[in-house]
mmCIF file of C-alpha atoms and ligand atoms in Angstrom:
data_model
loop_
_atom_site.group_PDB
_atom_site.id
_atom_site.type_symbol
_atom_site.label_atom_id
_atom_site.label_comp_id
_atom_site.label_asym_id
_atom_site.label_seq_id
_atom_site.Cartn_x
_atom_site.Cartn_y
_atom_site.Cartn_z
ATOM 1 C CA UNK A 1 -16.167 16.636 8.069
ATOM 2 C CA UNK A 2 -12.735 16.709 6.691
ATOM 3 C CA UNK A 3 -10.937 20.244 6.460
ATOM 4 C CA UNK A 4 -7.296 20.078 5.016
ATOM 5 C CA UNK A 5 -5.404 23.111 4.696
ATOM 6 C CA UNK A 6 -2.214 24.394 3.615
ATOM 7 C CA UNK A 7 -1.172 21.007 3.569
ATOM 8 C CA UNK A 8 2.481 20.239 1.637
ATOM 9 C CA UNK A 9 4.481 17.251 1.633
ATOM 10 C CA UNK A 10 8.666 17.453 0.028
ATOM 11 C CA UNK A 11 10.689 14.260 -0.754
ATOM 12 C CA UNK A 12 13.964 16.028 -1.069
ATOM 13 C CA UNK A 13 13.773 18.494 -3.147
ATOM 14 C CA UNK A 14 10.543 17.949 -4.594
ATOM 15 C CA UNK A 15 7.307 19.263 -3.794
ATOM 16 C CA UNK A 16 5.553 16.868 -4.141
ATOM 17 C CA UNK A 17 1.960 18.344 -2.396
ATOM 18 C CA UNK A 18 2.011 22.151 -2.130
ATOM 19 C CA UNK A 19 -0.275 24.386 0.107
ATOM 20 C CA UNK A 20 -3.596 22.106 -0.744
ATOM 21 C CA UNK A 21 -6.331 23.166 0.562
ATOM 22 C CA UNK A 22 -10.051 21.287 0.517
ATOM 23 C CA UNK A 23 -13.083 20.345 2.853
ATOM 24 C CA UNK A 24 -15.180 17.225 2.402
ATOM 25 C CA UNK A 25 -19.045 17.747 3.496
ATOM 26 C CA UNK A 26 -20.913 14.808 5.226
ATOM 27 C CA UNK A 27 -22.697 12.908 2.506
ATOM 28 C CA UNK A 28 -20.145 14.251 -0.395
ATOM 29 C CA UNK A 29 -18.551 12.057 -3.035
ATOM 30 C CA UNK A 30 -15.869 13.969 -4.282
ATOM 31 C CA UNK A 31 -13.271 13.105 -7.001
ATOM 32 C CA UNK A 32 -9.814 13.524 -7.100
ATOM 33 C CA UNK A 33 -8.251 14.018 -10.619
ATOM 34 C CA UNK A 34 -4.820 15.186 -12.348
ATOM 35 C CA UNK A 35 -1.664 13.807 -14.407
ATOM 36 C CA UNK A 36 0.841 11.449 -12.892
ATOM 37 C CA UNK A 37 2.528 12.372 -10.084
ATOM 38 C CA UNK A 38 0.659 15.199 -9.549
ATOM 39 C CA UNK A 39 0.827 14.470 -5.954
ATOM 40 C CA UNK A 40 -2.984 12.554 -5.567
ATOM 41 C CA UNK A 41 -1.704 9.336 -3.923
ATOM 42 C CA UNK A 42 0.676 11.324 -1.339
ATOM 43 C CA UNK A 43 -1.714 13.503 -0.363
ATOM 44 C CA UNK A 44 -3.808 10.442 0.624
ATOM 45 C CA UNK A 45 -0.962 9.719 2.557
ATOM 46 C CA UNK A 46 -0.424 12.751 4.372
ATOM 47 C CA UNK A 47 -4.230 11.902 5.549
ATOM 48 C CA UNK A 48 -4.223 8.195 6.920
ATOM 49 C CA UNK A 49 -1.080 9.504 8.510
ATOM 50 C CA UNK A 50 1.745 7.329 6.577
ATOM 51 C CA UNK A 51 3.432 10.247 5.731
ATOM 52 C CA UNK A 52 4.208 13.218 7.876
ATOM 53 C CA UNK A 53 3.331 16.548 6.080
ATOM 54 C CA UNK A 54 5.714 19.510 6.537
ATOM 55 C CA UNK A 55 5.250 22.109 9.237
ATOM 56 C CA UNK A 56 1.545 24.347 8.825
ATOM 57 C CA UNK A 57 -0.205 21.993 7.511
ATOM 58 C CA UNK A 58 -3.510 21.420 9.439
ATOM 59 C CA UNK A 59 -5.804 18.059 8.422
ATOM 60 C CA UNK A 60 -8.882 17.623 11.004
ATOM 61 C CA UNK A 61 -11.549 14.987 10.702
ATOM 62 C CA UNK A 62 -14.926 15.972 12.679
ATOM 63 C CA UNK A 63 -13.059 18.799 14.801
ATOM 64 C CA UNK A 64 -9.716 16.235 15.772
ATOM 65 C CA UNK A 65 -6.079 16.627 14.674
ATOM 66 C CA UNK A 66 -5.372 13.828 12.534
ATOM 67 C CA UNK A 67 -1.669 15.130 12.665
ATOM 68 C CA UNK A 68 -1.440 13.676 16.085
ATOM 69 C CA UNK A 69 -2.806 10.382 15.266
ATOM 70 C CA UNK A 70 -0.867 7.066 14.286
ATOM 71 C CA UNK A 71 -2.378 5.521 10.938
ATOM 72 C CA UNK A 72 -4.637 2.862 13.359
ATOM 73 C CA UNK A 73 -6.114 5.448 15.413
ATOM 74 C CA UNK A 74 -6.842 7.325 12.107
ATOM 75 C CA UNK A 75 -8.792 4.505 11.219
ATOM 76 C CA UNK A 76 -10.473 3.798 14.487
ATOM 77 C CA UNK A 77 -11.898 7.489 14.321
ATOM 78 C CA UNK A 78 -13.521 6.690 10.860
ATOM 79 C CA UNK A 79 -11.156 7.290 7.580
ATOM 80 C CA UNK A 80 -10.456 4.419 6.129
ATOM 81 C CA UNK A 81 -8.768 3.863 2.451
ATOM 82 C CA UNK A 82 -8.192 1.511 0.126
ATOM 83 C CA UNK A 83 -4.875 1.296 -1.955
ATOM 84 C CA UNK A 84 -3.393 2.109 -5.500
ATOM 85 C CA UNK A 85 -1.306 -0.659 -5.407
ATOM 86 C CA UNK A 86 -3.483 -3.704 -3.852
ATOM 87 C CA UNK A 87 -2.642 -4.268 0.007
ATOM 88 C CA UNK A 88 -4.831 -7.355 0.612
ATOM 89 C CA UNK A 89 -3.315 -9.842 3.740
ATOM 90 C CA UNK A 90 -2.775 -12.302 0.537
ATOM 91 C CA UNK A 91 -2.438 -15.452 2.893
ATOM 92 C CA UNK A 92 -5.833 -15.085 4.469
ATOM 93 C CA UNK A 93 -9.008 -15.783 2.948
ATOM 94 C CA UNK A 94 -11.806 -13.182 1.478
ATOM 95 C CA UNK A 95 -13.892 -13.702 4.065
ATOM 96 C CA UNK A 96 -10.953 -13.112 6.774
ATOM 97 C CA UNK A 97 -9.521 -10.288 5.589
ATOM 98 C CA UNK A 98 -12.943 -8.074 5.570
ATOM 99 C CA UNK A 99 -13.323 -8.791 9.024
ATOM 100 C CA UNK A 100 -10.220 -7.643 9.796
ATOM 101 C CA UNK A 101 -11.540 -4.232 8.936
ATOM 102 C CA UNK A 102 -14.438 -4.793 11.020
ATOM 103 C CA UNK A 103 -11.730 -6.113 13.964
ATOM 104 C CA UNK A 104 -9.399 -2.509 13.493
ATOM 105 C CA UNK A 105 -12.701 0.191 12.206
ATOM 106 C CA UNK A 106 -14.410 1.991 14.399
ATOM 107 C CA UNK A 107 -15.799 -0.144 17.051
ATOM 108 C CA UNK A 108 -13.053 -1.238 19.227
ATOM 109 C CA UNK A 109 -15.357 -3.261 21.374
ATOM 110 C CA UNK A 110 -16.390 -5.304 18.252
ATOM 111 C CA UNK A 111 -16.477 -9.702 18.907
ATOM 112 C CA UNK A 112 -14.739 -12.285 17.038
ATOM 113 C CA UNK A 113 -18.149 -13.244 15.962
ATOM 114 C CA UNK A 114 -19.751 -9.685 15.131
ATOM 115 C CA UNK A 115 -16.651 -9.015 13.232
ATOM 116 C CA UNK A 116 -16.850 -12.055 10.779
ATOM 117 C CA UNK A 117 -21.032 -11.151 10.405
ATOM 118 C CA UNK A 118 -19.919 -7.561 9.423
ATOM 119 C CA UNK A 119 -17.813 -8.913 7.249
ATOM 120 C CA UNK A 120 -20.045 -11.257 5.478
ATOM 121 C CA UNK A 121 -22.246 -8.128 4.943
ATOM 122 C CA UNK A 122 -19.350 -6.099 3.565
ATOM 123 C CA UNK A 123 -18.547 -8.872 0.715
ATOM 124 C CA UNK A 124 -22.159 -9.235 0.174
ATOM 125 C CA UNK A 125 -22.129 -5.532 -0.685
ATOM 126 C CA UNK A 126 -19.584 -5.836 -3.074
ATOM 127 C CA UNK A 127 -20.742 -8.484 -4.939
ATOM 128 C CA UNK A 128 -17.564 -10.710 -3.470
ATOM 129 C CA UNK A 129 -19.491 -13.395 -1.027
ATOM 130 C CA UNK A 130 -18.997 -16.018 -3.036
ATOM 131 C CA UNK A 131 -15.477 -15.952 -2.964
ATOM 132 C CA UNK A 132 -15.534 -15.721 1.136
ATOM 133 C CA UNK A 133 -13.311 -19.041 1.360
ATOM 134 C CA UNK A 134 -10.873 -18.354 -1.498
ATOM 135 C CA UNK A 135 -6.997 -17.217 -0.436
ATOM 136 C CA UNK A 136 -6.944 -13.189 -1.171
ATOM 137 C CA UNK A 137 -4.088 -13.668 -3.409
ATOM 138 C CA UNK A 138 -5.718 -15.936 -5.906
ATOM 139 C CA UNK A 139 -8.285 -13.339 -6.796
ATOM 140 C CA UNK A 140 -7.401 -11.337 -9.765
ATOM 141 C CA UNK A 141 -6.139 -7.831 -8.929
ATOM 142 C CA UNK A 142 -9.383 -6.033 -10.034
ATOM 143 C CA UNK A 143 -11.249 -8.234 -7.316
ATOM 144 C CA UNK A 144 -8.623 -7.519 -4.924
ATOM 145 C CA UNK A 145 -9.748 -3.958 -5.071
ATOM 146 C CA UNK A 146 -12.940 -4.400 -4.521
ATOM 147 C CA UNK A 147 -12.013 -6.656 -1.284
ATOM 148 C CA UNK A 148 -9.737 -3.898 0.012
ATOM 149 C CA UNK A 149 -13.670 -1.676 -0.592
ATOM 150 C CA UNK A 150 -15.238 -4.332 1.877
ATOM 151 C CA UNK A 151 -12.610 -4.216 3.989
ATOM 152 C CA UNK A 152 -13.599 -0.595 4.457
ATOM 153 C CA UNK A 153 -17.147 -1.322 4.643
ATOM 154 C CA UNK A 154 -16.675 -3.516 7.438
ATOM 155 C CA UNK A 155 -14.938 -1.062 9.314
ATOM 156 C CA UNK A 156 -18.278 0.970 9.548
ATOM 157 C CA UNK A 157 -16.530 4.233 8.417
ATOM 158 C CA UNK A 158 -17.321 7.789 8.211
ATOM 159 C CA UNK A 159 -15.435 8.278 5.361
ATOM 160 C CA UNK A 160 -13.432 6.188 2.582
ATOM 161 C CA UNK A 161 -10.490 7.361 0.234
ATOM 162 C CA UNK A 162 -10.567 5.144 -2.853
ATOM 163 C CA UNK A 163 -7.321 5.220 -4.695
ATOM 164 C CA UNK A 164 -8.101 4.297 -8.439
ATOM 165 C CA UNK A 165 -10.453 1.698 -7.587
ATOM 166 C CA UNK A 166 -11.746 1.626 -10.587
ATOM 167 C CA UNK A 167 -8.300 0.824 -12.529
ATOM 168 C CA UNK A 168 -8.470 -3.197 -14.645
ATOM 169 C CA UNK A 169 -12.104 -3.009 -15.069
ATOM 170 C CA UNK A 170 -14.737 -3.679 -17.769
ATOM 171 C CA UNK A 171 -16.723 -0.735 -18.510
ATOM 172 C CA UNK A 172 -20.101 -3.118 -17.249
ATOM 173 C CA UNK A 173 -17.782 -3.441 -14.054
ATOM 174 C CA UNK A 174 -16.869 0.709 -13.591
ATOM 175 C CA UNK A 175 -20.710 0.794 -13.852
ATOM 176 C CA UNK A 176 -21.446 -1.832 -11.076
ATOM 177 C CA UNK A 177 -18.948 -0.066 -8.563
ATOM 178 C CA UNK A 178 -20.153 3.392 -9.445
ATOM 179 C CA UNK A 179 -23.429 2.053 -8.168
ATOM 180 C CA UNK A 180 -21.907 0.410 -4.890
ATOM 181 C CA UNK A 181 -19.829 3.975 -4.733
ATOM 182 C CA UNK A 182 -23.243 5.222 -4.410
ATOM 183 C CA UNK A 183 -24.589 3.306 -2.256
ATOM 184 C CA UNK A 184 -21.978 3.922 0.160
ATOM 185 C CA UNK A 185 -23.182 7.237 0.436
ATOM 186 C CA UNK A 186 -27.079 6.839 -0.382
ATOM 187 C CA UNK A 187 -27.381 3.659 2.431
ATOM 188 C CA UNK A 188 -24.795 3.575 4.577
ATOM 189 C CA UNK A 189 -23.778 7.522 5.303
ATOM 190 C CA UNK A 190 -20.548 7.187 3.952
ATOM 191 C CA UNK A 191 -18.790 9.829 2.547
ATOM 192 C CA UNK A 192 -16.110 9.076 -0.150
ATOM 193 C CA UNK A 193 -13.163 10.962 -1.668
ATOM 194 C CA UNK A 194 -12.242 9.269 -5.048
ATOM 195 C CA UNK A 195 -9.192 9.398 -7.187
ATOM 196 C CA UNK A 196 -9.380 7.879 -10.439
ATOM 197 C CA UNK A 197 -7.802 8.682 -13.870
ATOM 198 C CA UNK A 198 -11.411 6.844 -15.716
ATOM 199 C CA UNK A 199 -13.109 10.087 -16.596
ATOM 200 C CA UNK A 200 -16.444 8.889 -17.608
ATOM 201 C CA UNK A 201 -16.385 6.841 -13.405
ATOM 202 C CA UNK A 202 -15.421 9.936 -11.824
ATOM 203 C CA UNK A 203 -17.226 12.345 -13.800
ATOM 204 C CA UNK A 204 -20.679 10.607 -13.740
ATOM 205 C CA UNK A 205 -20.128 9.900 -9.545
ATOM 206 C CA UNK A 206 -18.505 12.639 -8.071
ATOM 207 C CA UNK A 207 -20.779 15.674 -6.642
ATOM 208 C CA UNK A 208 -17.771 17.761 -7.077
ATOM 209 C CA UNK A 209 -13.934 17.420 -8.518
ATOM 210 C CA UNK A 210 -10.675 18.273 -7.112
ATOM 211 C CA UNK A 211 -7.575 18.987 -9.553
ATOM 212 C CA UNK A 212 -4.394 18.504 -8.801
ATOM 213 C CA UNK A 213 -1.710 19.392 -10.757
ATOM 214 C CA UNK A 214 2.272 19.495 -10.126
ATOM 215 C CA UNK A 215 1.304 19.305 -6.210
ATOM 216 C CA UNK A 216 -1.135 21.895 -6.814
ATOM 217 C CA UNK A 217 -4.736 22.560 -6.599
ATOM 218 C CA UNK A 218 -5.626 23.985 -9.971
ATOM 219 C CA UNK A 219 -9.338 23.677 -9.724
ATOM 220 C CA UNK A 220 -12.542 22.705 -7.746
ATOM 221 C CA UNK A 221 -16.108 22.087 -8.851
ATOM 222 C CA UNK A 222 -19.188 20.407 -10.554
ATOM 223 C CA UNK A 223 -17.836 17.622 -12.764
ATOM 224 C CA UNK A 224 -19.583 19.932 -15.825
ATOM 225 C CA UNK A 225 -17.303 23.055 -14.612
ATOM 226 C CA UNK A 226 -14.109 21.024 -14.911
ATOM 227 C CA UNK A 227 -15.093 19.201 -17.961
ATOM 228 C CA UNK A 228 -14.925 22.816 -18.814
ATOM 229 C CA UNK A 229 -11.952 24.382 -17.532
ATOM 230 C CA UNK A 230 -9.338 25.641 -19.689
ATOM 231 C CA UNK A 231 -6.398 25.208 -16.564
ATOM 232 C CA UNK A 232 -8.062 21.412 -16.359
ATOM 233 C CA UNK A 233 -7.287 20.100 -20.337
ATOM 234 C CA UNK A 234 -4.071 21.775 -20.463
ATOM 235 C CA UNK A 235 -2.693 20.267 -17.437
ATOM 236 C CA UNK A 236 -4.040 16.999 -18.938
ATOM 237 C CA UNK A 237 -3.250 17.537 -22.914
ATOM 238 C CA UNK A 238 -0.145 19.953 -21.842
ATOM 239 C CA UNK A 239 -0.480 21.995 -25.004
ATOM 240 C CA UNK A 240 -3.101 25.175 -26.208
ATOM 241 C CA UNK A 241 -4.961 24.568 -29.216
ATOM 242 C CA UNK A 242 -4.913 20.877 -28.737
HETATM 243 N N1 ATP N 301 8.046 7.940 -1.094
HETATM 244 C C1 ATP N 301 8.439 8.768 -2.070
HETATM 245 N N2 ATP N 301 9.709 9.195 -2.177
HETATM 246 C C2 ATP N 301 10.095 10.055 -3.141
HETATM 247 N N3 ATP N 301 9.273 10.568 -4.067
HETATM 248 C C3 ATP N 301 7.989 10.193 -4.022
HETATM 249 C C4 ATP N 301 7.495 9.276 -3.032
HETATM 250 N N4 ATP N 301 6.162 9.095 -3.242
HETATM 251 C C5 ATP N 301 5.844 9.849 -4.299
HETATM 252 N N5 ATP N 301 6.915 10.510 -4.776
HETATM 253 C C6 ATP N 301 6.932 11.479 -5.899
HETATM 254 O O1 ATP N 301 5.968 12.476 -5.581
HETATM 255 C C7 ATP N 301 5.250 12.874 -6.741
HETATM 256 C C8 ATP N 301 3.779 12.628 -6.509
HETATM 257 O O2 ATP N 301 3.553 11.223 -6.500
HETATM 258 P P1 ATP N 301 2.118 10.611 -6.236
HETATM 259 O O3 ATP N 301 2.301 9.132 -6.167
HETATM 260 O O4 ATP N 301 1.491 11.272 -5.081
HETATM 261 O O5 ATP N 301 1.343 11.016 -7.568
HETATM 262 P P2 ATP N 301 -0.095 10.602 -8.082
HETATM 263 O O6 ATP N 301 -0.830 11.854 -8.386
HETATM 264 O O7 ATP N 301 -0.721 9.646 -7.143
HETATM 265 O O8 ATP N 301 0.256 9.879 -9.473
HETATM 266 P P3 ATP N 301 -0.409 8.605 -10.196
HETATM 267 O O9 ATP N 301 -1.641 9.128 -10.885
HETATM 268 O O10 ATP N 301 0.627 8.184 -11.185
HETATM 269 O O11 ATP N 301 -0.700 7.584 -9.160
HETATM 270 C C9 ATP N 301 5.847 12.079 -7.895
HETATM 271 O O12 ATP N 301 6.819 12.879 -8.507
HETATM 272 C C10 ATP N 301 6.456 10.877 -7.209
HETATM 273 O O13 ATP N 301 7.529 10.348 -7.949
HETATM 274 MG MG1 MG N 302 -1.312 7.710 -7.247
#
């Protein structure tokens, strides 16, 4: 579904995504993992199109160049995301800003009226319809999240990137959205590529791991293999016989 290769992204003279390569299967939840500023958010980035990657990379969703793409066709062809730091439309209301998705996902042809019903559904599959009337930015930040999640849902994707969704939440409430992460893919056919620094979310989710280290991919595989790799904890506890 998604094939990314060689892809590398420089601010300067940093590097700060270098040479990544990675496919994402249809039906997949795969995790992304690795220290701060190891590059995780940017290459996300590099994928919605907000940031250009340098020359020979190659990203392709379902056979087309996402290269050539602006960020709201990228969408419209079925990768949607949510963000690390929360992007709701803080002025409009729950309910308003998960149709939005619906209004810029992957049905361009979609009503005023459908849009607002798929909407609905998306909050009701978070767990968020009763807070359909409230102003976004009066939610607390971990519900904010979860709206920027239904926002995707309404948008009918293919696939979502979830940039630590999971960060400001109760361990009963990583739980509940590993479920709904779940679901995503077990009900609705959508495929989701996950980073999150909560090991236990990530680890008990994701069909298969992604490490990223220093811009790097350092490793790839079941959660138990990187649990297990000796690359993995030193690039986390940066030291040998700790
Ligand atoms: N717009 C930017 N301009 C300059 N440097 C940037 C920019 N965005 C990110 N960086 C740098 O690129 C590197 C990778 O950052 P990135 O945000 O992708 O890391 P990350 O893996 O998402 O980290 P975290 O887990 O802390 O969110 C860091 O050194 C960061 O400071
Ligand atoms: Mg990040």
């Amino acid at each position: 579904m998604l094939e990314v290769a060689n892809v590398s992204k420089k601010f300067g003279g940093l590097v700060a995504v270098d040479g990544v390569d990675f496919e994402i299967d249809r039906g997949e939840i795969v995790g992304l993992i690795g220290p701060n500023g190891a590059g995780k958010t940017t290459l996300f980035n590099t994928i919605t199109g907000v940031l250009d990657p340098e020359e020979g990379s190659e990203i392709t969703f379902n056979g087309e160049d996402l290269l050539t793409l602006d960020t709201h066709e990228i969408a419209r062809s079925g990768v949607l995301r949510t963000f690390q730091i929360v992007r709701v439309f803080g002025e409009m209301t729950v309910l308003e800003n998960a149709a939005a998705g619906a209004l810029f996902g992957t049905d361009a042809s979609v009503s005023q009226e459908n849009a607002q019903r798929r909407g609905r559904e998306a909050l009701a599959f978070v767990g968020l319809e009763d807070k359909a009337d409230m102003e976004a930015r009066n939610l607390p930040i971990a519900q904010q999240k979860q709206l920027e999640l239904a926002r995707t849902v309404a948008s009918d994707p293919d696939l979502v990137l979830l940039d630590e969704i999971a960060s400001g939440l109760t361990p009963g409430e990583i739980e509940a959205l590993s479920n709904t992460i779940r679901r995503l893919r077990d009900d609705r056919d959508i495929s989701v590529f996950w980073i999150e620094h909560i090991m236990d979310a990530i680890m008990g989710t994701a069909d298969r791991i992604i490490v990223l280290k220093s811009g790097r991919k350092i490793a790839e595989g079941t959660p138990e293999a990187i649990r297990n790799n000796e690359a993995v904890t030193e690039a986390y506890l940066g030291a040998d016989n700790s």
